[in-house]
Coordinates of C-alpha atoms and ligand atoms in Angstrom, one line a residue:
M1 CA 143.4 48.0 29.2
N2 CA 145.7 45.7 32.4
I3 CA 145.4 42.9 29.4
K4 CA 148.2 40.3 30.3
A5 CA 147.4 37.1 29.0
F6 CA 145.2 35.4 25.5
I7 CA 144.5 32.0 26.8
F8 CA 143.6 30.2 23.0
D9 CA 141.5 27.6 22.4
L10 CA 142.6 24.8 19.7
D11 CA 140.5 22.7 17.9
G12 CA 138.3 25.8 15.1
V13 CA 141.4 28.5 17.0
L14 CA 144.2 27.5 15.9
V15 CA 143.5 24.2 13.4
D16 CA 140.3 23.8 11.8
T17 CA 140.8 19.9 13.8
A18 CA 137.6 20.9 14.6
K19 CA 135.9 18.8 10.3
Y20 CA 137.9 16.4 12.1
H21 CA 136.1 15.2 15.0
Y22 CA 132.9 15.6 12.5
L23 CA 134.1 12.9 10.1
A24 CA 134.9 10.6 13.1
W25 CA 132.2 11.1 14.7
K26 CA 130.1 11.0 12.0
R27 CA 131.6 7.6 11.8
L28 CA 130.0 5.9 14.2
A29 CA 127.1 7.6 14.5
E30 CA 126.2 6.2 11.2
E31 CA 127.9 2.8 13.0
L32 CA 125.2 2.7 14.9
S33 CA 122.1 4.0 12.1
I34 CA 121.8 7.8 13.8
D35 CA 121.1 10.7 12.3
F36 CA 123.6 13.1 13.2
S37 CA 124.2 16.6 11.2
L38 CA 126.4 19.9 10.9
K39 CA 123.8 21.5 12.9
D40 CA 123.7 19.0 16.1
N41 CA 127.6 19.3 16.0
E42 CA 127.6 22.6 16.4
R43 CA 126.2 21.0 20.2
L44 CA 129.9 19.3 20.5
K45 CA 131.7 21.7 19.8
G46 CA 134.3 22.6 22.5
V47 CA 132.6 19.6 25.1
S48 CA 135.1 16.6 26.1
R49 CA 134.2 13.3 24.4
M50 CA 132.1 11.6 26.9
K51 CA 130.2 14.3 27.2
S52 CA 130.3 14.5 22.5
L53 CA 129.5 11.1 23.1
D54 CA 126.7 11.2 25.5
I55 CA 125.0 13.9 22.9
I56 CA 125.2 11.4 19.6
L57 CA 123.9 8.7 22.1
E58 CA 120.7 10.7 22.4
I59 CA 120.2 12.4 19.2
G60 CA 120.0 8.9 18.7
N61 CA 117.6 7.6 21.9
I62 CA 120.6 4.2 22.8
K63 CA 120.9 3.2 26.2
L64 CA 125.1 2.1 26.4
D65 CA 126.7 0.5 30.2
N66 CA 130.2 2.4 30.7
I67 CA 131.9 0.2 28.9
A68 CA 130.8 0.1 25.6
K69 CA 130.3 4.1 26.0
D70 CA 134.4 3.4 26.5
K71 CA 135.2 1.2 23.5
L72 CA 132.8 4.1 20.7
A73 CA 135.1 6.9 23.0
Q74 CA 138.2 4.7 22.4
K75 CA 136.7 4.2 18.4
K76 CA 136.7 7.2 17.6
N77 CA 139.2 9.4 19.1
A78 CA 141.4 6.4 16.8
W79 CA 139.8 7.4 13.8
Y80 CA 139.9 11.5 14.5
V81 CA 144.2 10.8 15.6
E82 CA 144.4 8.6 11.7
Y83 CA 142.4 11.9 10.7
I84 CA 145.2 14.3 12.3
S85 CA 148.3 12.2 11.4
T86 CA 148.8 14.3 8.0
L87 CA 149.2 17.8 9.8
T88 CA 151.8 19.9 9.4
P89 CA 151.9 23.7 10.2
K90 CA 150.4 24.5 6.2
D91 CA 146.8 23.3 9.0
I92 CA 147.1 26.1 11.0
L93 CA 144.6 28.8 10.1
P94 CA 145.4 32.1 8.6
G95 CA 146.8 34.5 10.2
V96 CA 147.5 32.9 13.3
T97 CA 151.5 32.0 13.6
D98 CA 152.0 36.0 13.1
F99 CA 148.7 37.0 14.8
L100 CA 150.9 35.0 18.0
K101 CA 154.4 36.2 17.2
S102 CA 153.0 40.1 17.7
V103 CA 151.1 38.7 20.7
K104 CA 154.7 38.3 22.0
A105 CA 156.3 40.9 21.3
N106 CA 153.2 43.5 23.1
N107 CA 154.9 41.1 26.5
I108 CA 151.3 39.0 26.8
K109 CA 151.6 36.1 27.9
I110 CA 149.7 32.9 26.1
A111 CA 148.1 30.3 27.2
L112 CA 145.8 27.7 25.5
G113 CA 142.7 25.9 27.0
S114 CA 142.0 22.9 25.6
A115 CA 139.1 20.3 26.2
S116 CA 141.4 17.9 24.1
K117 CA 143.7 15.2 25.1
N118 CA 145.7 15.7 22.3
S119 CA 146.1 19.2 22.3
M120 CA 150.5 18.3 23.0
L121 CA 150.5 15.4 19.7
I122 CA 148.4 18.1 18.1
L123 CA 150.8 21.5 18.6
Q124 CA 154.3 19.8 17.9
K125 CA 152.8 18.6 15.2
L126 CA 151.7 22.1 13.8
D127 CA 155.0 23.3 15.0
L128 CA 153.1 25.7 17.7
T129 CA 154.4 23.9 21.2
S130 CA 157.2 26.8 22.0
Y131 CA 155.2 29.2 22.0
F132 CA 153.2 29.0 25.3
D133 CA 153.9 29.8 28.4
S134 CA 151.2 27.7 30.2
I135 CA 149.7 24.3 28.0
I136 CA 146.1 23.3 30.2
D137 CA 144.8 20.3 28.0
G138 CA 142.0 17.7 28.2
T139 CA 143.8 15.8 30.0
K140 CA 144.4 18.1 33.0
V141 CA 140.6 19.7 33.8
S142 CA 137.8 16.8 35.0
K143 CA 135.1 19.9 34.5
A144 CA 133.8 20.0 30.5
K145 CA 133.7 23.9 29.9
P146 CA 131.3 26.1 29.6
D147 CA 132.1 25.0 33.0
P148 CA 135.2 27.2 33.8
E149 CA 137.9 24.9 35.2
V150 CA 140.4 24.8 31.4
F151 CA 140.8 28.9 31.4
L152 CA 141.5 29.2 35.3
K153 CA 143.8 26.7 35.7
G154 CA 145.6 28.4 32.9
A155 CA 145.4 31.5 35.0
L156 CA 146.3 30.3 37.8
E157 CA 149.4 29.2 35.7
L158 CA 150.3 31.7 34.9
N159 CA 149.9 33.7 38.2
I160 CA 147.5 35.7 36.0
L161 CA 144.0 37.1 38.3
P162 CA 141.1 36.5 36.0
R163 CA 139.9 39.4 34.4
Q164 CA 143.1 40.4 33.2
C165 CA 143.2 37.2 30.7
I166 CA 141.3 37.4 27.2
V167 CA 140.2 34.2 25.5
F168 CA 139.6 32.7 21.8
E169 CA 136.4 30.5 21.6
D170 CA 134.7 29.1 17.8
A171 CA 132.5 27.0 20.4
Q172 CA 129.8 28.0 21.6
A173 CA 130.3 26.5 25.2
G174 CA 133.6 27.4 25.0
V175 CA 131.9 31.1 24.9
A176 CA 130.0 30.3 28.4
A177 CA 133.2 29.0 29.7
A178 CA 135.2 31.4 29.2
I179 CA 132.5 34.0 30.8
N180 CA 131.4 31.7 32.8
A181 CA 135.4 32.5 34.5
G182 CA 135.0 36.0 35.1
M183 CA 137.1 36.2 30.9
Y184 CA 136.8 39.4 28.1
C185 CA 135.8 36.7 25.0
V186 CA 136.7 37.6 21.2
G187 CA 134.9 34.8 19.2
I188 CA 136.1 33.0 16.0
G189 CA 134.0 32.8 13.0
S190 CA 130.1 33.3 12.9
I191 CA 128.0 36.2 15.1
D192 CA 125.2 34.1 14.6
I193 CA 126.9 31.0 16.9
L194 CA 128.5 32.6 18.9
K195 CA 126.3 35.6 20.1
D196 CA 127.8 35.7 23.8
A197 CA 131.1 36.5 23.3
Q198 CA 131.5 40.8 23.7
L199 CA 133.3 40.6 20.6
V200 CA 133.4 37.9 17.3
I201 CA 136.5 38.3 14.5
P202 CA 136.2 35.3 11.5
G203 CA 139.7 34.6 11.9
F204 CA 143.1 36.2 12.8
F205 CA 144.0 37.0 8.8
N206 CA 145.6 40.4 8.3
M207 CA 144.9 40.4 12.5
N208 CA 147.4 41.5 14.8
Y209 CA 147.3 42.3 18.5
D210 CA 147.1 46.3 17.8
K211 CA 144.3 46.1 15.4
L212 CA 142.8 43.3 18.3
V213 CA 143.1 46.1 21.1
K214 CA 141.7 48.5 18.5
L215 CA 138.4 46.2 17.9
G216 CA 137.9 45.0 20.8
G217 CA 138.2 49.6 22.6
S218 CA 141.1 49.4 24.4
F219 CA 139.5 45.8 25.9
N220 CA 138.0 48.5 29.0
V221 CA 135.0 46.6 29.8
E222 CA 132.2 45.9 33.1
L223 CA 133.5 41.7 33.1
L224 CA 131.4 41.2 35.9
Ligands
LIG1 C1 137.7 19.8 21.8 C2 137.2 19.7 20.4 O1 138.9 20.9 21.8 O2 138.4 19.1 22.2 C3 135.7 18.7 20.8 O3 136.4 20.9 19.9 C4 136.5 16.6 21.0 O4 134.9 18.6 19.6 C5 137.5 17.7 22.8 O5 135.4 16.8 21.5 C6 138.0 16.7 22.8 O6 139.1 16.2 22.3 P1 139.5 14.7 21.9 O7 141.2 15.2 20.6 O8 139.7 14.8 23.4 O9 139.3 14.1 21.4
LIG2 MG1 136.9 25.1 19.3

């Protein structure tokens, strides 16, 4: 095994902001009289703000010009930012901080690979910024997951080869992005949703670097 970096998605992996994204999108969908379910919401996880809006408008069979879409995206984001304004380190998902510490103790680099333009704000609120050697977020990429850009930029910034990186993802689009980047992917959540990940764990509770390496069979896998 020659793994040198772990790249973490943010929403749904380090913190449960996915529920706030859902609440804000649901509120917008209701305003537009669009029926938007939790199942539909799975399609939004990991994808950019604008692409999420496009999916919702497609569900509602509504066509709008870019100016109207920008206004709606801004509205959703204002609600979302209001929802997350109360985040504190207590909202970090169980086991995450200890896991990050054990990763650091094993000299593995840590990067963030998130589509969110609110990443810096959230990391600050959670007091997690200092753990990251590289932060690639929605302000630094132009192509949304499943495009591999966000993870490849992280590897490049760390000066580490893609095949030496492991990605942690809770979204189908994110798992696809990791695989498209030629990286090993650990799914965080349910195997039913994250079938394409090489390994799926429910979360980081009771997990540490050594346990993960054992579960991953030392990551001696042929990726490409
Ligand atoms: C991803 C979330 O991390 O970020 C998506 O999974 C979200 O649901 C995307 O749409 C963009 O986030 P933001 O904060 O820039 O609207
Ligand atoms: Mg996510």
